[in-house]
Amino acid sequence: MKFNKHIENIKTYEGGKPIELVVREFGIDPKDVVKLASNENPNGCSLKVQDAVKNIVANMALYPDDSMMKLKAGLSRRFGMDDENIIIGSGSDQVIELAVYAKTNKESKILTNGVTFAMYEVYAKHVGCEIIKTTSTDTHDLEQFYTLYKEHKPEIIFLCTPNNPTGDASDAKEIFEFISKIDSDTLVIVDGAYMEYAKAKDASKAIEPKELIDKFDNVLYLGTFSKAYGLGGMRVGYGIARLDIIKQLYKLRPPFNITTLSLEAASVALEDEEFVKNSIEMNFNEMKRYKNFANEQKIDIIESYTNFVTLCFEKPKNSSKIADALLKRGMIVRDLSGYGMNAIRVTVGKPEQNSKFFELLVEYL
């Protein structure tokens, strides 16, 4: 059977290994497995969300509200934007997919950082367009971005800040200055999946969607409920942009793309600011332990504005072997060798989870 040639070289995206797989492969007791690979909130989600979801289970026979009125209203209040400037996706990934399909084809180019979220490239390859990358790894070199932009004139530029999988973040002022030099027909996608963490750590990194969209007519801002809100399993993300962009994305959006449970969970999560605040506070308190640990072990650590850290190793240490050895002990982390880095990405967990990580890594090293 023949398939489209441009998908032949697409690598299947691999998420962090599930706990169930580790239990099955290595015979480890589930209570002894710690997953620090997928940047989930170790505190789970708000108790208010759990109560709300329980109360609507009886309505599962009905299709969800496809207008998503309640969630859009909550996001509208949060960001000071009109409902019509918002699109909800099954994770922010789906909004990325819609944008790529709406804007590019096999004659197009997209521009990304050298190391960044893998799905930008995957979705671009779905339509056969060319991927242009900077040589940067742990930072977004916006001067190099601009040089490549002038040379290649891409249809879409992806700016992931804070960046996944490295954790670095660009100053908001620099992002705004960069976008001001970009032609209005080039779509600039600012991926703020971890923006709640960056805002809490350093105000200079904070990007407000309203300020961005009011100033530029060619920007799509992305956010998610999978990280700070602890709803990774519910798959809810959103895009914010000028109305003309949102209208084009809606033409490609499948009907009922968000479940009733997910809509209710995200709507309630948005209102429980105390849960998010406490989760972020714990995250950065525990991150200090990672920085101290890295210094003690003489491991390079990238300054992170997210809920994970990236630990970089000098040869002969090998990140793949380290990740595999930890996995066999029930500690799931993310090996970044596939990104060309001799590094592992570790979600900042609860204190006891982090202590176990430190202990196992020291044993291996």
Tab-separated table of C-alpha atoms in Angstrom:
chain	number	residue	atom	x	y	z
A	1	MET	CA	0.000	0.000	0.000
A	2	LYS	CA	1.318	3.447	-0.911
A	3	PHE	CA	1.289	6.405	1.471
A	4	ASN	CA	2.294	10.039	1.066
A	5	LYS	CA	6.065	10.193	0.524
A	6	HIS	CA	6.508	13.198	2.785
A	7	ILE	CA	5.548	11.163	5.875
A	8	GLU	CA	8.146	8.439	5.279
A	9	ASN	CA	10.818	10.103	7.418
A	10	ILE	CA	8.590	11.258	10.267
A	11	LYS	CA	9.642	9.782	13.582
A	12	THR	CA	6.749	8.751	15.786
A	13	TYR	CA	6.604	11.019	18.825
A	14	GLU	CA	7.319	9.087	21.998
A	15	GLY	CA	5.919	10.428	25.241
A	16	GLY	CA	7.393	9.549	28.616
A	17	LYS	CA	7.084	5.848	29.424
A	18	PRO	CA	3.928	5.106	31.425
A	19	ILE	CA	4.238	3.606	34.903
A	20	GLU	CA	2.316	0.527	33.762
A	21	LEU	CA	4.955	-0.290	31.125
A	22	VAL	CA	7.816	-0.064	33.614
A	23	VAL	CA	5.939	-2.322	36.029
A	24	ARG	CA	5.370	-4.878	33.282
A	25	GLU	CA	8.899	-4.780	31.804
A	26	PHE	CA	10.951	-4.811	34.987
A	27	GLY	CA	8.617	-6.382	37.525
A	28	ILE	CA	8.770	-3.372	39.820
A	29	ASP	CA	6.036	-2.744	42.369
A	30	PRO	CA	3.886	0.182	41.109
A	31	LYS	CA	4.362	2.051	44.397
A	32	ASP	CA	8.137	2.011	43.806
A	33	VAL	CA	7.929	3.621	40.356
A	34	VAL	CA	8.447	7.386	40.089
A	35	LYS	CA	7.576	9.144	36.836
A	36	LEU	CA	9.533	12.354	36.307
A	37	ALA	CA	9.531	12.315	32.512
A	38	SER	CA	6.491	14.183	31.194
A	39	ASN	CA	6.390	17.431	33.196
A	40	GLU	CA	3.106	16.603	34.880
A	41	ASN	CA	2.117	18.394	38.075
A	42	PRO	CA	3.245	16.047	40.899
A	43	ASN	CA	0.428	17.432	43.083
A	44	GLY	CA	-2.187	16.161	40.652
A	45	CYS	CA	-5.048	18.574	40.123
A	46	SER	CA	-7.213	20.751	42.333
A	47	LEU	CA	-9.638	18.958	44.670
A	48	LYS	CA	-12.288	21.348	43.381
A	49	VAL	CA	-11.732	19.913	39.901
A	50	GLN	CA	-12.094	16.363	41.160
A	51	ASP	CA	-15.380	17.195	42.881
A	52	ALA	CA	-16.727	19.013	39.827
A	53	VAL	CA	-15.936	16.147	37.461
A	54	LYS	CA	-17.648	13.619	39.743
A	55	ASN	CA	-20.813	15.703	39.645
A	56	ILE	CA	-21.207	15.616	35.847
A	57	VAL	CA	-20.367	11.963	35.104
A	58	ALA	CA	-24.092	11.177	34.812
A	59	ASN	CA	-24.322	13.336	31.652
A	60	MET	CA	-21.831	11.348	29.588
A	61	ALA	CA	-24.479	10.307	27.032
A	62	LEU	CA	-24.711	13.885	25.762
A	63	TYR	CA	-22.242	15.558	23.437
A	64	PRO	CA	-20.188	18.339	25.019
A	65	ASP	CA	-21.041	22.019	24.579
A	66	ASP	CA	-19.265	22.656	21.285
A	67	SER	CA	-19.336	26.417	21.865
A	68	MET	CA	-17.203	25.787	24.982
A	69	MET	CA	-18.864	28.878	26.417
A	70	LYS	CA	-17.949	28.325	30.083
A	71	LEU	CA	-14.257	27.703	29.484
A	72	LYS	CA	-13.926	30.517	26.962
A	73	ALA	CA	-15.621	32.899	29.390
A	74	GLY	CA	-13.119	31.925	32.082
A	75	LEU	CA	-10.147	32.433	29.772
A	76	SER	CA	-11.655	35.705	28.571
A	77	ARG	CA	-11.809	36.996	32.143
A	78	ARG	CA	-8.335	35.743	32.938
A	79	PHE	CA	-6.628	37.379	29.963
A	80	GLY	CA	-8.909	40.346	29.243
A	81	MET	CA	-9.677	39.048	25.746
A	82	ASP	CA	-12.957	38.574	23.894
A	83	ASP	CA	-14.322	35.017	23.577
A	84	GLU	CA	-14.009	35.246	19.803
A	85	ASN	CA	-10.218	35.561	20.115
A	86	ILE	CA	-9.923	32.114	21.706
A	87	ILE	CA	-9.880	28.598	20.279
A	88	ILE	CA	-9.809	25.482	22.475
A	89	GLY	CA	-7.852	22.408	21.419
A	90	SER	CA	-7.278	18.852	22.583
A	91	GLY	CA	-4.054	19.987	24.175
A	92	SER	CA	-2.210	22.968	22.716
A	93	ASP	CA	-0.762	20.374	20.299
A	94	GLN	CA	-4.025	20.372	18.377
A	95	VAL	CA	-3.948	24.146	17.979
A	96	ILE	CA	-0.402	23.827	16.608
A	97	GLU	CA	-1.643	21.218	14.148
A	98	LEU	CA	-4.521	23.434	12.984
A	99	ALA	CA	-2.191	26.402	12.497
A	100	VAL	CA	0.296	24.367	10.454
A	101	TYR	CA	-2.483	22.950	8.267
A	102	ALA	CA	-4.034	26.386	7.772
A	103	LYS	CA	-0.830	28.205	6.905
A	104	THR	CA	1.592	25.805	5.207
A	105	ASN	CA	1.936	23.308	2.369
A	106	LYS	CA	4.762	21.352	0.703
A	107	GLU	CA	6.177	24.602	-0.721
A	108	SER	CA	6.381	26.251	2.711
A	109	LYS	CA	9.028	26.550	5.414
A	110	ILE	CA	8.813	26.815	9.185
A	111	LEU	CA	11.505	28.184	11.495
A	112	THR	CA	12.214	26.758	14.960
A	113	ASN	CA	14.911	26.717	17.590
A	114	GLY	CA	17.585	24.028	17.198
A	115	VAL	CA	16.237	22.170	20.232
A	116	THR	CA	12.564	22.676	20.985
A	117	PHE	CA	9.180	20.941	21.202
A	118	ALA	CA	9.276	18.051	18.716
A	119	MET	CA	5.688	18.377	17.509
A	120	TYR	CA	6.394	21.596	15.585
A	121	GLU	CA	8.538	19.579	13.208
A	122	VAL	CA	6.222	16.569	13.170
A	123	TYR	CA	3.169	18.604	12.141
A	124	ALA	CA	5.204	20.499	9.542
A	125	LYS	CA	6.269	17.195	8.016
A	126	HIS	CA	2.619	16.129	7.859
A	127	VAL	CA	2.162	18.643	5.057
A	128	GLY	CA	5.636	18.193	3.578
A	129	CYS	CA	7.044	21.630	4.303
A	130	GLU	CA	10.700	22.334	5.023
A	131	ILE	CA	11.976	22.807	8.574
A	132	ILE	CA	14.628	25.457	9.196
A	133	LYS	CA	16.394	25.352	12.573
A	134	THR	CA	18.834	27.556	14.413
A	135	THR	CA	22.006	26.023	15.802
A	136	SER	CA	20.961	26.990	19.333
A	137	THR	CA	20.358	24.409	22.040
A	138	ASP	CA	19.789	25.897	25.486
A	139	THR	CA	18.649	29.393	24.411
A	140	HIS	CA	16.622	31.076	21.681
A	141	ASP	CA	19.171	33.102	19.719
A	142	LEU	CA	16.809	35.712	18.285
A	143	GLU	CA	19.525	37.323	16.182
A	144	GLN	CA	20.058	34.005	14.434
A	145	PHE	CA	16.295	33.589	14.148
A	146	TYR	CA	16.100	36.918	12.339
A	147	THR	CA	18.987	36.068	10.000
A	148	LEU	CA	17.309	32.796	9.041
A	149	TYR	CA	13.954	34.543	8.704
A	150	LYS	CA	15.365	37.036	6.192
A	151	GLU	CA	17.063	34.246	4.243
A	152	HIS	CA	14.198	31.735	4.107
A	153	LYS	CA	10.974	33.760	4.607
A	154	PRO	CA	9.165	30.983	6.515
A	155	GLU	CA	5.385	30.855	6.727
A	156	ILE	CA	5.519	30.133	10.461
A	157	ILE	CA	8.036	30.965	13.202
A	158	PHE	CA	7.768	29.002	16.451
A	159	LEU	CA	8.999	30.666	19.641
A	160	CYS	CA	8.728	28.352	22.640
A	161	THR	CA	9.209	30.349	25.830
A	162	PRO	CA	9.892	28.867	28.281
A	163	ASN	CA	11.387	26.279	25.992
A	164	ASN	CA	10.704	22.559	26.120
A	165	PRO	CA	12.842	20.437	26.580
A	166	THR	CA	15.554	22.776	27.928
A	167	GLY	CA	13.667	25.073	30.339
A	168	ASP	CA	15.220	28.388	29.284
A	169	ALA	CA	13.064	31.471	28.640
A	170	SER	CA	13.517	34.624	26.579
A	171	ASP	CA	12.909	38.110	27.937
A	172	ALA	CA	9.478	39.356	26.906
A	173	LYS	CA	11.010	42.625	25.708
A	174	GLU	CA	13.288	40.741	23.303
A	175	ILE	CA	10.375	38.654	21.987
A	176	PHE	CA	8.341	41.788	21.268
A	177	GLU	CA	11.288	43.484	19.560
A	178	PHE	CA	11.846	40.414	17.384
A	179	ILE	CA	8.203	40.119	16.310
A	180	SER	CA	8.108	43.818	15.415
A	181	LYS	CA	10.636	43.096	12.638
A	182	ILE	CA	8.630	40.229	11.116
A	183	ASP	CA	6.378	40.677	8.088
A	184	SER	CA	2.673	40.593	8.919
A	185	ASP	CA	2.078	37.607	6.590
A	186	THR	CA	4.400	35.374	8.626
A	187	LEU	CA	2.583	33.689	11.498
A	188	VAL	CA	4.542	33.856	14.752
A	189	ILE	CA	3.442	31.219	17.264
A	190	VAL	CA	4.442	31.987	20.850
A	191	ASP	CA	4.116	28.769	22.846
A	192	GLY	CA	3.551	29.638	26.505
A	193	ALA	CA	2.822	26.148	27.841
A	194	TYR	CA	5.013	26.870	30.881
A	195	MET	CA	4.310	30.589	31.158
A	196	GLU	CA	2.655	30.294	34.606
A	197	TYR	CA	6.027	29.153	35.978
A	198	ALA	CA	8.054	31.810	34.175
A	199	LYS	CA	5.767	34.606	35.405
A	200	ALA	CA	6.183	33.449	38.987
A	201	LYS	CA	9.971	33.226	38.774
A	202	ASP	CA	10.909	36.302	36.750
A	203	ALA	CA	8.584	39.105	35.657
A	204	SER	CA	10.898	39.988	32.771
A	205	LYS	CA	10.009	36.651	31.134
A	206	ALA	CA	6.235	37.137	31.476
A	207	ILE	CA	4.270	37.488	28.246
A	208	GLU	CA	0.651	38.593	28.498
A	209	PRO	CA	-1.471	37.372	25.570
A	210	LYS	CA	-3.544	40.563	25.441
A	211	GLU	CA	-0.480	42.783	25.108
A	212	LEU	CA	0.886	40.501	22.418
A	213	ILE	CA	-2.329	40.292	20.379
A	214	ASP	CA	-3.164	43.996	20.742
A	215	LYS	CA	0.243	44.884	19.357
A	216	PHE	CA	0.610	42.330	16.560
A	217	ASP	CA	-1.898	40.958	14.049
A	218	ASN	CA	0.257	37.959	13.054
A	219	VAL	CA	0.718	36.235	16.428
A	220	LEU	CA	-0.901	33.129	17.884
A	221	TYR	CA	-0.348	32.586	21.615
A	222	LEU	CA	-0.631	29.062	23.036
A	223	GLY	CA	-1.415	27.912	26.569
A	224	THR	CA	-2.293	24.630	28.243
A	225	PHE	CA	-3.926	23.092	31.301
A	226	SER	CA	-1.532	20.117	31.245
A	227	LYS	CA	1.223	21.647	33.376
A	228	ALA	CA	0.550	24.093	36.223
A	229	TYR	CA	-3.138	23.119	36.394
A	230	GLY	CA	-2.374	19.398	36.592
A	231	LEU	CA	-4.750	18.272	33.847
A	232	GLY	CA	-2.418	16.395	31.512
A	233	GLY	CA	-4.868	13.511	31.294
A	234	MET	CA	-7.735	15.803	30.280
A	235	ARG	CA	-5.943	17.208	27.192
A	236	VAL	CA	-7.042	20.838	27.108
A	237	GLY	CA	-5.098	23.663	25.483
A	238	TYR	CA	-5.962	26.977	23.880
A	239	GLY	CA	-4.879	29.505	21.313
A	240	ILE	CA	-5.369	33.276	21.474
A	241	ALA	CA	-5.099	35.487	18.396
A	242	ARG	CA	-6.795	38.153	16.277
A	243	LEU	CA	-10.219	37.139	14.994
A	244	ASP	CA	-9.107	36.588	11.404
A	245	ILE	CA	-6.592	33.941	12.525
A	246	ILE	CA	-9.047	32.216	14.861
A	247	LYS	CA	-11.669	32.033	12.079
A	248	GLN	CA	-9.245	30.179	9.813
A	249	LEU	CA	-8.337	27.698	12.540
A	250	TYR	CA	-12.003	27.034	13.261
A	251	LYS	CA	-12.492	25.892	9.663
A	252	LEU	CA	-10.184	22.950	10.434
A	253	ARG	CA	-11.283	22.194	13.997
A	254	PRO	CA	-13.183	18.886	14.331
A	255	PRO	CA	-16.553	19.093	16.096
A	256	PHE	CA	-16.743	18.201	19.796
A	257	ASN	CA	-12.947	18.065	20.027
A	258	ILE	CA	-13.002	18.488	23.833
A	259	THR	CA	-14.885	16.128	26.142
A	260	THR	CA	-17.506	17.261	28.644
A	261	LEU	CA	-15.266	16.132	31.503
A	262	SER	CA	-12.279	18.033	30.124
A	263	LEU	CA	-14.236	21.251	29.618
A	264	GLU	CA	-15.589	21.159	33.172
A	265	ALA	CA	-12.203	20.271	34.648
A	266	ALA	CA	-10.412	23.119	32.855
A	267	SER	CA	-13.126	25.647	33.714
A	268	VAL	CA	-12.940	24.836	37.429
A	269	ALA	CA	-9.125	24.570	37.440
A	270	LEU	CA	-8.881	28.071	36.045
A	271	GLU	CA	-10.665	29.451	39.092
A	272	ASP	CA	-8.568	27.660	41.730
A	273	GLU	CA	-5.664	30.083	41.731
A	274	GLU	CA	-4.519	28.979	45.190
A	275	PHE	CA	-3.790	25.442	43.960
A	276	VAL	CA	-1.695	26.742	41.068
A	277	LYS	CA	0.155	29.208	43.296
A	278	ASN	CA	1.033	26.513	45.837
A	279	SER	CA	2.142	24.075	43.120
A	280	ILE	CA	4.450	26.633	41.558
A	281	GLU	CA	5.873	27.640	44.938
A	282	MET	CA	6.691	24.011	45.772
A	283	ASN	CA	8.187	23.557	42.307
A	284	PHE	CA	10.747	26.337	42.667
A	285	ASN	CA	11.580	25.420	46.265
A	286	GLU	CA	12.400	21.902	45.108
A	287	MET	CA	14.258	23.220	42.059
A	288	LYS	CA	16.777	24.804	44.446
A	289	ARG	CA	17.597	21.293	45.613
A	290	TYR	CA	18.285	20.259	42.019
A	291	LYS	CA	20.627	23.205	41.535
A	292	ASN	CA	22.499	22.362	44.739
A	293	PHE	CA	22.650	18.696	43.737
A	294	ALA	CA	23.997	19.543	40.277
A	295	ASN	CA	26.683	21.780	41.774
A	296	GLU	CA	27.717	19.085	44.254
A	297	GLN	CA	27.918	16.445	41.513
A	298	LYS	CA	29.556	18.823	39.026
A	299	ILE	CA	26.729	18.400	36.519
A	300	ASP	CA	25.737	21.273	34.238
A	301	ILE	CA	22.146	22.407	34.774
A	302	ILE	CA	20.262	24.804	32.490
A	303	GLU	CA	18.524	27.668	34.318
A	304	SER	CA	14.873	26.638	34.212
A	305	TYR	CA	11.679	28.710	34.209
A	306	THR	CA	9.461	25.624	34.046
A	307	ASN	CA	8.520	22.608	36.184
A	308	PHE	CA	11.505	20.558	35.003
A	309	VAL	CA	15.280	20.737	34.895
A	310	THR	CA	17.724	19.708	32.194
A	311	LEU	CA	20.929	18.076	33.400
A	312	CYS	CA	23.796	17.999	30.891
A	313	PHE	CA	26.640	15.491	31.110
A	314	GLU	CA	30.237	15.516	29.933
A	315	LYS	CA	31.552	12.477	28.082
A	316	PRO	CA	32.252	9.670	28.804
A	317	LYS	CA	28.991	9.873	30.757
A	318	ASN	CA	26.123	8.957	28.430
A	319	SER	CA	22.584	10.274	28.946
A	320	SER	CA	20.941	7.251	27.273
A	321	LYS	CA	22.729	4.819	29.572
A	322	ILE	CA	21.906	6.975	32.580
A	323	ALA	CA	18.211	7.127	31.661
A	324	ASP	CA	18.094	3.369	31.030
A	325	ALA	CA	19.799	2.572	34.321
A	326	LEU	CA	17.363	4.798	36.219
A	327	LEU	CA	14.417	3.232	34.385
A	328	LYS	CA	15.416	-0.247	35.534
A	329	ARG	CA	15.298	1.066	39.099
A	330	GLY	CA	11.801	2.484	38.591
A	331	MET	CA	12.809	6.113	37.975
A	332	ILE	CA	11.393	7.426	34.686
A	333	VAL	CA	13.176	10.486	33.231
A	334	ARG	CA	13.492	11.803	29.671
A	335	ASP	CA	16.655	11.090	27.683
A	336	LEU	CA	17.444	14.004	25.350
A	337	SER	CA	19.957	12.227	23.116
A	338	GLY	CA	17.322	12.252	20.374
A	339	TYR	CA	17.638	16.048	20.367
A	340	GLY	CA	21.398	15.819	19.940
A	341	MET	CA	22.025	16.567	23.627
A	342	ASN	CA	23.938	14.463	26.127
A	343	ALA	CA	21.348	15.330	28.747
A	344	ILE	CA	18.286	14.186	30.653
A	345	ARG	CA	15.143	16.158	31.439
A	346	VAL	CA	13.703	15.615	34.900
A	347	THR	CA	10.306	16.833	36.085
A	348	VAL	CA	10.553	18.493	39.489
A	349	GLY	CA	8.519	16.159	41.686
A	350	LYS	CA	7.481	16.042	45.308
A	351	PRO	CA	10.297	16.197	47.905
A	352	GLU	CA	10.413	12.435	48.420
A	353	GLN	CA	10.422	11.770	44.669
A	354	ASN	CA	13.288	14.192	44.136
A	355	SER	CA	15.253	12.659	47.008
A	356	LYS	CA	14.902	9.238	45.396
A	357	PHE	CA	16.130	10.626	42.073
A	358	PHE	CA	19.214	12.133	43.720
A	359	GLU	CA	19.950	8.858	45.487
A	360	LEU	CA	19.637	6.692	42.380
A	361	LEU	CA	21.639	9.032	40.162
A	362	VAL	CA	24.484	9.233	42.698
A	363	GLU	CA	24.497	5.416	42.917
A	364	TYR	CA	24.809	5.169	39.127
A	365	LEU	CA	27.454	7.870	38.779
